[in-house]
Short mmCIF file of C-alpha atoms in Angstrom, two decimals:
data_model
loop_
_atom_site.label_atom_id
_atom_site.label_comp_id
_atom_site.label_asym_id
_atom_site.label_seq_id
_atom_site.Cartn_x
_atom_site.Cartn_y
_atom_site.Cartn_z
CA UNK A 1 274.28 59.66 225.05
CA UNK A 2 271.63 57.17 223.30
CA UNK A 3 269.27 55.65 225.35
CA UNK A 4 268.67 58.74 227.80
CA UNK A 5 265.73 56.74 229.33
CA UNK A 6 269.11 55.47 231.16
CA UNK A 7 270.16 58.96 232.24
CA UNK A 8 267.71 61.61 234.61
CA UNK A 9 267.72 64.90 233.44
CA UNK A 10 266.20 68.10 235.01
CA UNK A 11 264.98 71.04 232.59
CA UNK A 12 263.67 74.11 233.51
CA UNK A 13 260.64 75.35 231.62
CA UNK A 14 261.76 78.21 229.50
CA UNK A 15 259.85 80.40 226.44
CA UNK A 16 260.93 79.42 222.81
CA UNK A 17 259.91 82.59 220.11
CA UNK A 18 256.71 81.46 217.92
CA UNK A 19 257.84 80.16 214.11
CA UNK A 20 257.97 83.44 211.76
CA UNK A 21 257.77 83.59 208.34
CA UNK A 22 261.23 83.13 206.51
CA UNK A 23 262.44 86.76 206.24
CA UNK A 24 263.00 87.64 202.37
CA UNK A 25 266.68 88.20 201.21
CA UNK A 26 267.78 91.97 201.16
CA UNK A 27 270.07 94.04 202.12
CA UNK A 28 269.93 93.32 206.00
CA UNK A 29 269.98 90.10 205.74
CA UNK A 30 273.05 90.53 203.61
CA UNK A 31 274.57 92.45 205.90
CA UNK A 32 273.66 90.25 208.87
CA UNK A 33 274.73 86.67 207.41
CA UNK A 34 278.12 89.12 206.07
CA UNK A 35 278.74 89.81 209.83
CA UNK A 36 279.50 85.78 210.79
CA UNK A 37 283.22 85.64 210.87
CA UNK A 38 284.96 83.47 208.59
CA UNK A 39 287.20 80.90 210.58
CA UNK A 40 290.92 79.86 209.75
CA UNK A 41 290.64 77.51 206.95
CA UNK A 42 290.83 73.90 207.81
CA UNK A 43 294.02 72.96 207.02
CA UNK A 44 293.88 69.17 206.23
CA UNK A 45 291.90 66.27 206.56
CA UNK A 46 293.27 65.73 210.23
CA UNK A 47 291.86 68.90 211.97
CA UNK A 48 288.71 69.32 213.05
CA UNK A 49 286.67 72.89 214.36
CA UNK A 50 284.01 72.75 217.08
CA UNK A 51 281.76 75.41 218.20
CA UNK A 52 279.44 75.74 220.61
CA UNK A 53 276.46 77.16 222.26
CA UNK A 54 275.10 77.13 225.63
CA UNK A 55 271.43 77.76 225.46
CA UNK A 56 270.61 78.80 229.25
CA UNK A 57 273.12 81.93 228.56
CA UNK A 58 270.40 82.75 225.14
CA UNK A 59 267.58 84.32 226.47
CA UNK A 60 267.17 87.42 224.41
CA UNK A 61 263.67 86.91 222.72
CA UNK A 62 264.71 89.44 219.36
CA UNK A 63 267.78 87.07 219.19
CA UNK A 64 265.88 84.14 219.37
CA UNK A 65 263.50 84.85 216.82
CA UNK A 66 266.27 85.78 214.43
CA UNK A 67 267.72 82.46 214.74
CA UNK A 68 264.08 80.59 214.58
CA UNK A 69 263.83 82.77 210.92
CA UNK A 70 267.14 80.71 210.04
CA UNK A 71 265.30 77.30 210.06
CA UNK A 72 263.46 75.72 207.31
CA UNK A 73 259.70 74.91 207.79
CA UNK A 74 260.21 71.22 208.52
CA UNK A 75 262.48 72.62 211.11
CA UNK A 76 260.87 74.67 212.74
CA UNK A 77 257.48 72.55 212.79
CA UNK A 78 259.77 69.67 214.70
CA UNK A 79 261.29 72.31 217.20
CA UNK A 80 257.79 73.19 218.05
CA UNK A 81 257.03 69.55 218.78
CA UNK A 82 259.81 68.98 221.31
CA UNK A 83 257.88 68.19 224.76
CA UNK A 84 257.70 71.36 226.30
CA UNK A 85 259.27 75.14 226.24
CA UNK A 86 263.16 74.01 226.88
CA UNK A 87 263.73 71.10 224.20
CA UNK A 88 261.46 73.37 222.16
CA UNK A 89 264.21 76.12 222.35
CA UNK A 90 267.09 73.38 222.03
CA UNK A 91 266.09 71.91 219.03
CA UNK A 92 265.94 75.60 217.46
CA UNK A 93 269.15 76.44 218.55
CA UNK A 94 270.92 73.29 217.36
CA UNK A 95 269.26 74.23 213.83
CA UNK A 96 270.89 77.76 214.01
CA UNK A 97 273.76 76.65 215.21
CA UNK A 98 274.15 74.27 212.39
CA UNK A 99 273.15 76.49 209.23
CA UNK A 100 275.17 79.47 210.75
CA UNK A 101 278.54 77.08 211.00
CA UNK A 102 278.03 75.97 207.34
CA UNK A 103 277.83 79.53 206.51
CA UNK A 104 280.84 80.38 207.52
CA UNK A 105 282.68 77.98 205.62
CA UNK A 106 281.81 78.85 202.50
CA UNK A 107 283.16 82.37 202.82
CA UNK A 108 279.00 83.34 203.78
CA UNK A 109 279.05 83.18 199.94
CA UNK A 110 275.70 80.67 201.14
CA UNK A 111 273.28 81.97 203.16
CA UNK A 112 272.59 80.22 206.52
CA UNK A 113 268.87 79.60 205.47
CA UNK A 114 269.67 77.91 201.92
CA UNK A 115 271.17 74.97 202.73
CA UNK A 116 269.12 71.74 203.01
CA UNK A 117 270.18 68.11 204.45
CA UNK A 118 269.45 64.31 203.65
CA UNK A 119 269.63 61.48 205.83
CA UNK A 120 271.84 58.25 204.99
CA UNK A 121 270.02 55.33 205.69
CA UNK A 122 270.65 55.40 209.57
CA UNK A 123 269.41 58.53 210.06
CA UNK A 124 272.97 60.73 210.18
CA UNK A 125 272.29 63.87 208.17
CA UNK A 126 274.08 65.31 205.31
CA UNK A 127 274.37 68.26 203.51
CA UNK A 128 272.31 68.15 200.48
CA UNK A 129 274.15 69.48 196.80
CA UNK A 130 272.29 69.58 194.02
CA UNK A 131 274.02 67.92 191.27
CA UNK A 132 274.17 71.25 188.97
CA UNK A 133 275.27 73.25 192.08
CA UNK A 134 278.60 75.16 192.24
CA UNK A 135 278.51 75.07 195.76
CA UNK A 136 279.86 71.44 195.55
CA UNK A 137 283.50 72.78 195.82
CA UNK A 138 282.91 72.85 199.67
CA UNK A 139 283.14 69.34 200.63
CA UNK A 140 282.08 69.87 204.38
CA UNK A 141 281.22 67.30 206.72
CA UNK A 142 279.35 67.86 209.79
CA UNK A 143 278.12 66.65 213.38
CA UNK A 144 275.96 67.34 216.48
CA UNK A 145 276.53 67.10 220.26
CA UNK A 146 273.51 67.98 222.75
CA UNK A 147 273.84 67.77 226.00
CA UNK A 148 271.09 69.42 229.18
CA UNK A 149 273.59 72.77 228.92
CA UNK A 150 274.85 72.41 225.56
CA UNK A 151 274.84 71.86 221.87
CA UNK A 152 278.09 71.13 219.65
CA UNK A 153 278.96 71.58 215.97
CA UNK A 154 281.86 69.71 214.41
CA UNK A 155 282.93 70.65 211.22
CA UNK A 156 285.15 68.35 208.91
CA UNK A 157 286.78 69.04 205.65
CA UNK A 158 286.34 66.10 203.28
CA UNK A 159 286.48 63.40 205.74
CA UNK A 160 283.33 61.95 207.53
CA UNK A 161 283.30 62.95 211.64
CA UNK A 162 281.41 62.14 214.67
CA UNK A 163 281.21 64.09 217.73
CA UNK A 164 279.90 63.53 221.33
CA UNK A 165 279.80 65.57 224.61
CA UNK A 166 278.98 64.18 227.91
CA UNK A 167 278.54 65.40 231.06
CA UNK A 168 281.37 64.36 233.37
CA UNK A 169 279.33 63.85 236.47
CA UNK A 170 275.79 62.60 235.23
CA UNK A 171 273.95 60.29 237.26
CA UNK A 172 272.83 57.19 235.94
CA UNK A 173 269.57 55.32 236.56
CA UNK A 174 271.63 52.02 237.06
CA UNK A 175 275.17 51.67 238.20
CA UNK A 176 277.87 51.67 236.26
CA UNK A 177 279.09 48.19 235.81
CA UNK A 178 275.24 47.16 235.43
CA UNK A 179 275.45 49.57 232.35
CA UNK A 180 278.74 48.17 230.61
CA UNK A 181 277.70 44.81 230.99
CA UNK A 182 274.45 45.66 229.05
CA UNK A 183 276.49 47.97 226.10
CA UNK A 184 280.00 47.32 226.73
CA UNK A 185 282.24 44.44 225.34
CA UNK A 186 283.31 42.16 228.03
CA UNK A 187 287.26 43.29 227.88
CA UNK A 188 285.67 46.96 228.24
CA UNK A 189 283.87 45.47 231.45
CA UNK A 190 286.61 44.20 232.72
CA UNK A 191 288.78 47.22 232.79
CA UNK A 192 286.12 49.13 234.53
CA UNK A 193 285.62 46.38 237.41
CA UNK A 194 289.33 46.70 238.23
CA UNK A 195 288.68 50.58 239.27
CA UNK A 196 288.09 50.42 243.07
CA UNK A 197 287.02 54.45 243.22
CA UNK A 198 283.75 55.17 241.99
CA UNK A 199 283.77 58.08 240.53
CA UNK A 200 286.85 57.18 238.82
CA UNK A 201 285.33 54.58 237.19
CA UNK A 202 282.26 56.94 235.90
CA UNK A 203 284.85 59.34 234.43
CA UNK A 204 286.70 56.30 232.63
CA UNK A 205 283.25 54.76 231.14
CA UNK A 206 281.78 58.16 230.61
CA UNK A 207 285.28 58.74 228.36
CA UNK A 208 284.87 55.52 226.80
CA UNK A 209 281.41 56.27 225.85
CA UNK A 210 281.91 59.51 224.54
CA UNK A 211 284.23 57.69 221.90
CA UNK A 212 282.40 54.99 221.39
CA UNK A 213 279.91 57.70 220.64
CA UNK A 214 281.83 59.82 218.07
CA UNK A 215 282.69 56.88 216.46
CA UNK A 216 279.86 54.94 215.43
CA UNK A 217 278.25 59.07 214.29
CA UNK A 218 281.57 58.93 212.27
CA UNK A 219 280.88 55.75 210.64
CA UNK A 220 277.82 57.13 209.84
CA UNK A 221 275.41 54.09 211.36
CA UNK A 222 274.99 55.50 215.00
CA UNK A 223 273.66 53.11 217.80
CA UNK A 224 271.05 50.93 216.18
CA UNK A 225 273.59 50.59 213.60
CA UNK A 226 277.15 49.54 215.21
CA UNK A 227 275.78 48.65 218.55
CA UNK A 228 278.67 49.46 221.15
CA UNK A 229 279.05 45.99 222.39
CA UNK A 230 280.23 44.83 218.73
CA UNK A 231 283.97 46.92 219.03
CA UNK A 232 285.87 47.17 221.78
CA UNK A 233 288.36 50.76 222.29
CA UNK A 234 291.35 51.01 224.25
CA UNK A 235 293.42 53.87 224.87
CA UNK A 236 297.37 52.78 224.59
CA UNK A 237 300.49 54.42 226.36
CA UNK A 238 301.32 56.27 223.33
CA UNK A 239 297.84 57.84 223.54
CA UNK A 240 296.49 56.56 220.40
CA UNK A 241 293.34 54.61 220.25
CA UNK A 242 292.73 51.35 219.09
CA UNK A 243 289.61 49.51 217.96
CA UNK A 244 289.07 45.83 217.90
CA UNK A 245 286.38 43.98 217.23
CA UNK A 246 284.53 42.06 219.42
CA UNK A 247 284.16 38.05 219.26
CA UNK A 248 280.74 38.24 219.16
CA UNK A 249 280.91 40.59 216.05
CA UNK A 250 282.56 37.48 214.17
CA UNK A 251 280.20 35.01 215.04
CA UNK A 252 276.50 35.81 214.63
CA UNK A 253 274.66 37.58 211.57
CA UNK A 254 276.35 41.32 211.78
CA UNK A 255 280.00 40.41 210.71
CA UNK A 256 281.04 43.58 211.48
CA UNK A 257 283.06 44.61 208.51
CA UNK A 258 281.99 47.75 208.51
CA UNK A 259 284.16 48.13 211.58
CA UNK A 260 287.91 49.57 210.92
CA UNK A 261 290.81 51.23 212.30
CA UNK A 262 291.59 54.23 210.12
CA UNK A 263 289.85 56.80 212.15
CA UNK A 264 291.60 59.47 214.51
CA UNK A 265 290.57 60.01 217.83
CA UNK A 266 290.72 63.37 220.37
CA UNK A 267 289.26 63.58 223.79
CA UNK A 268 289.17 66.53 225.79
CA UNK A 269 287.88 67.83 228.66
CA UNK A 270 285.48 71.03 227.76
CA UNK A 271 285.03 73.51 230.39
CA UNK A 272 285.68 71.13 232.84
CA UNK A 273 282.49 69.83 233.23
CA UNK A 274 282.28 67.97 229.69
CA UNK A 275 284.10 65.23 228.42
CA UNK A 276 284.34 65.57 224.50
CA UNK A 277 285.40 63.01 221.77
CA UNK A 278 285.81 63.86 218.13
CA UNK A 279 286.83 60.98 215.42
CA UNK A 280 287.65 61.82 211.66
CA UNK A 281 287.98 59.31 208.95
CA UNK A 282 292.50 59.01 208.01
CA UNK A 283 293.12 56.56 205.20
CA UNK A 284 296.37 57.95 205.79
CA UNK A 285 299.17 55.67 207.21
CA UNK A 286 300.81 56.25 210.45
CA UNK A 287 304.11 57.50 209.95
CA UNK A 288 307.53 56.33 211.25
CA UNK A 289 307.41 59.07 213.68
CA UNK A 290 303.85 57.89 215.40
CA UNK A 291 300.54 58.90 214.95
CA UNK A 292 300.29 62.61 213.75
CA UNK A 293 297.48 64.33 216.41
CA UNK A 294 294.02 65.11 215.08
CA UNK A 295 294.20 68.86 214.87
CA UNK A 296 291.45 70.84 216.95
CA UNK A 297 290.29 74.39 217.12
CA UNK A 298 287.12 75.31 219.28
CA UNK A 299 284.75 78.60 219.42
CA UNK A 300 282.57 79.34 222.12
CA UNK A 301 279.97 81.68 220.13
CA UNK A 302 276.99 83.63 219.63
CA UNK A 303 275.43 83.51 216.56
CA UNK A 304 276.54 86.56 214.67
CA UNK A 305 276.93 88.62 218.33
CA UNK A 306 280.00 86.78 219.89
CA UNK A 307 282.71 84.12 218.89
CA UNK A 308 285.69 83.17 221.31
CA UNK A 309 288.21 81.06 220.74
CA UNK A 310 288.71 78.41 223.87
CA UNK A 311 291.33 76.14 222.63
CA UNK A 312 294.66 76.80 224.31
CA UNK A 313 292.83 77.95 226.97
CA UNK A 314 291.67 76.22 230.45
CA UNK A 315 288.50 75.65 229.03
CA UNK A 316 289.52 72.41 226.50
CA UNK A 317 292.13 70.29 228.61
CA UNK A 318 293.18 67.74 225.65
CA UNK A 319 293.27 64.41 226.83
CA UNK A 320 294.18 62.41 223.97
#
């Protein structure tokens, strides 16, 4: 969630590996990035893979330092920079985690280590092709989730995505209607006022902030950039979601057109402690049958130790 000033978190203090020096290609590094599974191929433009990590269950100090050698300098000089031993080992992970997913989209024919990233203008990074490269035929799209217990990946074939995971039960420095008022739209407030059980109502705007979430990181202008009280969402009976725009979007300097409806929406319950929400760009048009689900697969994994597959399991309840 932006703004985690809002939001107290407790971390325990725990040891991150010293940077090492990038380890030179050879034959066990061949071998090593050749052990990362490939994963079913994404089938369209309307499914979506997730994987994730939970860093208190990495402790293994050889294992961490293999996935610190992953990183480039630049990130592994801002992992050391986090405040303190836990974010420290976060921000590492999250790296690995990253370059590691990538990899195994492209067959492992690129090594973890070799890709690099830009930044848009908002700050959402992208992968970086060089214009003579031949690795352009992968057109993959990417996003990251942390929360205090974990960090998620969501990969995308050829259609921009955003991805957020929230803690279903997080406590809040303010209460909850003190918070919509501030980010919400007032139709948004409204809704949540008329839910009598409190922690009913913190499940319904923790849900409607994971989406408002995955939505703006989709559009690819995050917080600062399509503040939340400029759209309004609103899950209908036939489970789709639908986005409006605010009044006040139409009537001061931010018009808002950068707002628009042709994104797909999934919500799911992960573990059942998280809520998650993925959106995917669909210039598609709904069909005369309804909206066509968004497609999801998602791994539980271990950096070239462990991968399991959780979906169709207990552990991601789909919502929407």
């Amino acid at each position: 969630m932006h703004h985690r000033l809002l939001l107290r978190r407790r971390r325990a203090a725990m040891p991150v590996p010293p940077p090492q020096p990038p380890r030179a290609p050879g034959v066990a590094g061949a071998r090593l990035f050749a052990s990362l599974p490939p994963p079913p191929p994404l089938q369209s433009r309307r499914e979506v893979h997730v994987w994730y990590v939970c860093p208190d269950e990495l402790n293994d100090h050889s294992q961490l330092d293999m996935y610190m050698e992953l990183l480039s300098p630049a990130e592994r000089k801002n992992a050391l920079s986090m405040n303190g031993p836990r974010l420290q080992k976060d921000a590492m992970l999250s790296r690995a985690l990253l370059r590691t997913t990538l990899s195994r989209y492209t067959d492992s024919k690129i090594d973890p280590r070799s890709f690099e990233f830009k930044k848009n203008k908002f700050g959402k990074p992208e992968i970086l092709w060089r214009p003579d490269d031949s690795n352009m035929d992968w057109p993959l799209h990417f996003n990251i989730s942390h929360t205090s217990s974990l960090i998620a990946c969501g990969i995308a074939m050829d259609a921009p995505i955003g991805i957020d995971v929230e803690e279903k039960k997080r406590k809040t420095t303010k209460s909850i209607l003190s918070l919509a008022r501030r980010y919400f739209t007032p139709s948004e407030v409204d809704f949540l006022a008329k839910i009598a059980d409190s922690d009913a109502q913190q499940k319904e705007f923790i849900k409607l902030w994971t989406l408002k979430e995955a939505y703006v990181k989709a559009l690819g202008r995050g917080f600062s950039g399509a503040p939340f009280n400029r759209f309004s969402i609103q899950l209908k009976t036939d489970s789709r979601i639908q986005i409006t725009k605010a009044p006040k979007a139409c009537n001061d300097s931010d018009s808002g057109d950068y707002l628009s409806e042709n994104w797909r929406f999934t919500l799911a319950e992960l573990n059942s402690y998280y809520y998650m929400a993925v959106c995917i760009e669909d210039n598609s048009r709904v069909s005369e049958n309804g909206s066509v689900p968004l497609g999801l697969k998602v791994w539980k994994t271990v950096p070239f130790i462990k991968d399991t597959l959780v979906s169709g399991t207990d552990a991601v309840k789909l919502i929407i």
